[in-house]
C-alpha cells in the first residue's frame, strides 16, 4: 500500500520524535517536510506517518514553536551588551538526526533574526556567541555580518566569553 501525502498535511517521522508539515512532493518516494523547528528536510515517504487526528489540508494549525525557540537574549544591565547564544541547547533542539548543514542553516537564521532586531532598535554594540568548535559557525556568522553596511566585528571579551564570541559594532552613520 503506497501512502500518499498532500501539501499541508501534518506527519510524524517513523523511528524519530517530532512532527512536520508536508511542503512539497519531490518525487514518488521523497517529500520536503518542514519540521517543528522550521527546518526543511528531505524525507523518504517510507519514513513518514500521516497524522489522522486533524484535517490539516483544510485547516492548517501549527502550534507556534517560534516563541519557545526564540534565542535567549540576555537581560541588559548597565554596561552589559545584548547577546545571543547560538548553541543548540539554547533553542531546545535535541534532535540528533539533523545534518550539520541543517543545524548551521538554523543557527544562521537565528543569528540573522537577532542582528535584524538589534539594527531595528539601533543598538550599536552586541555579542553573538557561536562557540569555538572547528570555527565554521564563527566564520559563517562573520561572513553574514559583512552583508550589513556599517558593521564591524572583533573578538568579544575573552575573559567573559573565551574564544567563542564575536563583538559587533554598528556605525549607523555609514548605513
Short mmCIF file of C-alpha atoms in Angstrom, two decimals:
data_model
loop_
_atom_site.label_atom_id
_atom_site.label_comp_id
_atom_site.label_asym_id
_atom_site.label_seq_id
_atom_site.Cartn_x
_atom_site.Cartn_y
_atom_site.Cartn_z
CA UNK A 1 0.00 0.00 0.00
CA UNK A 2 1.51 3.32 -1.08
CA UNK A 3 0.59 6.15 1.24
CA UNK A 4 0.47 9.49 -0.49
CA UNK A 5 0.65 12.79 1.29
CA UNK A 6 -0.81 16.17 0.38
CA UNK A 7 0.84 19.53 0.80
CA UNK A 8 -0.04 20.92 4.23
CA UNK A 9 -0.63 17.57 5.90
CA UNK A 10 0.86 17.00 9.32
CA UNK A 11 3.09 13.93 9.60
CA UNK A 12 5.19 12.17 12.20
CA UNK A 13 8.64 10.77 11.48
CA UNK A 14 8.96 6.99 11.63
CA UNK A 15 11.51 5.95 14.31
CA UNK A 16 12.03 9.59 15.38
CA UNK A 17 10.37 12.06 17.68
CA UNK A 18 8.72 15.17 16.38
CA UNK A 19 6.40 16.13 13.58
CA UNK A 20 6.40 18.08 10.36
CA UNK A 21 4.26 19.56 7.62
CA UNK A 22 4.48 18.36 4.01
CA UNK A 23 5.75 21.27 1.91
CA UNK A 24 6.37 19.61 -1.47
CA UNK A 25 6.47 16.24 -3.20
CA UNK A 26 9.96 15.92 -4.66
CA UNK A 27 9.33 12.62 -6.43
CA UNK A 28 7.34 9.44 -5.81
CA UNK A 29 9.50 8.43 -2.87
CA UNK A 30 10.64 11.75 -1.32
CA UNK A 31 8.94 14.73 0.27
CA UNK A 32 10.13 18.11 1.50
CA UNK A 33 8.95 18.38 5.12
CA UNK A 34 9.24 21.36 7.47
CA UNK A 35 9.83 20.06 10.98
CA UNK A 36 8.58 21.67 14.19
CA UNK A 37 11.74 23.79 14.36
CA UNK A 38 11.12 25.37 10.97
CA UNK A 39 13.88 23.35 9.28
CA UNK A 40 13.08 21.87 5.87
CA UNK A 41 14.16 18.26 5.41
CA UNK A 42 14.03 15.83 2.51
CA UNK A 43 12.42 12.67 3.89
CA UNK A 44 11.71 9.31 2.28
CA UNK A 45 7.99 8.51 2.05
CA UNK A 46 8.53 5.25 3.97
CA UNK A 47 9.82 7.29 6.95
CA UNK A 48 6.65 9.38 7.25
CA UNK A 49 3.42 8.56 9.08
CA UNK A 50 0.25 10.55 8.42
CA UNK A 51 -1.44 12.07 11.46
CA UNK A 52 -5.15 11.38 11.07
CA UNK A 53 -6.44 13.24 14.11
CA UNK A 54 -6.97 16.53 12.26
CA UNK A 55 -7.59 17.57 8.68
CA UNK A 56 -4.56 19.74 8.00
CA UNK A 57 -5.28 20.12 4.32
CA UNK A 58 -8.29 22.33 5.01
CA UNK A 59 -7.22 23.93 8.27
CA UNK A 60 -3.50 24.03 8.86
CA UNK A 61 -2.97 24.68 12.54
CA UNK A 62 0.62 24.67 13.64
CA UNK A 63 1.49 25.47 17.22
CA UNK A 64 3.80 28.44 17.07
CA UNK A 65 7.04 26.99 18.36
CA UNK A 66 8.91 30.14 17.47
CA UNK A 67 8.00 31.58 20.88
CA UNK A 68 9.71 28.68 22.66
CA UNK A 69 12.57 28.72 20.15
CA UNK A 70 13.37 32.40 20.47
CA UNK A 71 17.01 32.99 21.22
CA UNK A 72 17.95 33.61 24.80
CA UNK A 73 18.78 37.30 24.78
CA UNK A 74 20.48 38.35 27.97
CA UNK A 75 18.94 40.93 30.26
CA UNK A 76 20.89 44.09 29.62
CA UNK A 77 22.12 45.74 32.79
CA UNK A 78 24.22 48.86 32.95
CA UNK A 79 27.40 48.16 31.00
CA UNK A 80 26.22 44.77 29.67
CA UNK A 81 25.70 44.15 25.97
CA UNK A 82 22.76 42.33 24.37
CA UNK A 83 23.83 38.86 23.26
CA UNK A 84 22.56 35.76 21.54
CA UNK A 85 23.89 32.30 22.29
CA UNK A 86 23.68 30.12 19.15
CA UNK A 87 24.36 26.82 20.93
CA UNK A 88 21.54 24.39 20.07
CA UNK A 89 20.68 23.77 23.72
CA UNK A 90 19.53 27.39 23.93
CA UNK A 91 16.83 26.62 21.35
CA UNK A 92 15.75 23.34 22.95
CA UNK A 93 16.79 21.40 19.87
CA UNK A 94 17.54 17.87 20.96
CA UNK A 95 17.00 16.11 17.62
CA UNK A 96 20.31 14.43 16.81
CA UNK A 97 19.09 13.46 13.34
CA UNK A 98 19.77 16.87 11.81
CA UNK A 99 22.65 17.16 9.42
CA UNK A 100 25.46 19.61 10.12
CA UNK A 101 24.28 21.83 7.27
CA UNK A 102 20.70 21.87 8.62
CA UNK A 103 21.99 22.85 12.06
CA UNK A 104 24.23 25.55 10.59
CA UNK A 105 21.37 26.95 8.49
CA UNK A 106 19.12 27.09 11.57
CA UNK A 107 21.79 28.84 13.67
CA UNK A 108 22.50 31.38 10.94
CA UNK A 109 18.79 32.11 10.55
CA UNK A 110 18.53 32.78 14.31
CA UNK A 111 21.67 34.95 14.23
CA UNK A 112 20.31 36.94 11.31
CA UNK A 113 16.97 37.47 13.09
CA UNK A 114 18.82 38.70 16.19
CA UNK A 115 21.03 41.07 14.19
CA UNK A 116 17.98 42.47 12.43
CA UNK A 117 16.32 43.14 15.81
CA UNK A 118 19.43 44.91 17.06
CA UNK A 119 19.57 47.05 13.90
CA UNK A 120 15.84 47.84 14.13
CA UNK A 121 16.40 49.04 17.73
CA UNK A 122 19.53 50.94 16.61
CA UNK A 123 21.70 49.14 19.14
CA UNK A 124 25.32 49.86 18.22
CA UNK A 125 27.11 47.06 20.13
CA UNK A 126 26.07 43.47 20.77
CA UNK A 127 27.55 39.98 21.05
CA UNK A 128 26.97 36.81 19.04
CA UNK A 129 28.07 33.69 20.94
CA UNK A 130 28.96 30.94 18.48
CA UNK A 131 31.33 28.75 20.45
CA UNK A 132 34.78 27.62 19.45
CA UNK A 133 34.35 24.23 17.75
CA UNK A 134 36.01 23.99 14.34
CA UNK A 135 35.25 27.64 13.57
CA UNK A 136 32.65 27.04 10.86
CA UNK A 137 29.81 28.85 12.63
CA UNK A 138 32.12 31.71 13.63
CA UNK A 139 33.25 32.13 10.04
CA UNK A 140 29.71 31.96 8.65
CA UNK A 141 28.39 34.44 11.24
CA UNK A 142 31.14 36.92 10.41
CA UNK A 143 30.54 36.47 6.68
CA UNK A 144 26.82 37.09 7.22
CA UNK A 145 27.62 40.26 9.18
CA UNK A 146 29.69 41.69 6.29
CA UNK A 147 26.48 41.96 4.29
CA UNK A 148 25.29 44.75 6.57
CA UNK A 149 26.72 48.20 5.87
CA UNK A 150 28.35 49.98 8.78
CA UNK A 151 29.01 46.73 10.68
CA UNK A 152 32.42 45.78 12.05
CA UNK A 153 33.35 42.72 14.10
CA UNK A 154 36.05 41.69 16.53
CA UNK A 155 36.57 39.00 19.11
CA UNK A 156 34.41 39.57 22.19
CA UNK A 157 35.94 39.88 25.66
CA UNK A 158 37.84 36.59 26.18
CA UNK A 159 37.61 36.90 29.96
CA UNK A 160 33.81 36.72 29.67
CA UNK A 161 33.26 34.62 26.51
CA UNK A 162 36.51 32.74 25.94
CA UNK A 163 37.32 32.50 22.23
CA UNK A 164 33.75 31.68 21.19
CA UNK A 165 32.04 35.02 20.65
CA UNK A 166 32.03 37.95 18.26
CA UNK A 167 31.53 41.55 19.28
CA UNK A 168 29.56 43.52 16.70
CA UNK A 169 29.87 47.30 16.26
CA UNK A 170 27.36 49.19 14.14
CA UNK A 171 28.09 52.68 12.83
CA UNK A 172 24.65 53.98 11.91
CA UNK A 173 26.21 57.00 10.16
CA UNK A 174 27.52 54.59 7.49
CA UNK A 175 24.22 52.79 6.97
#
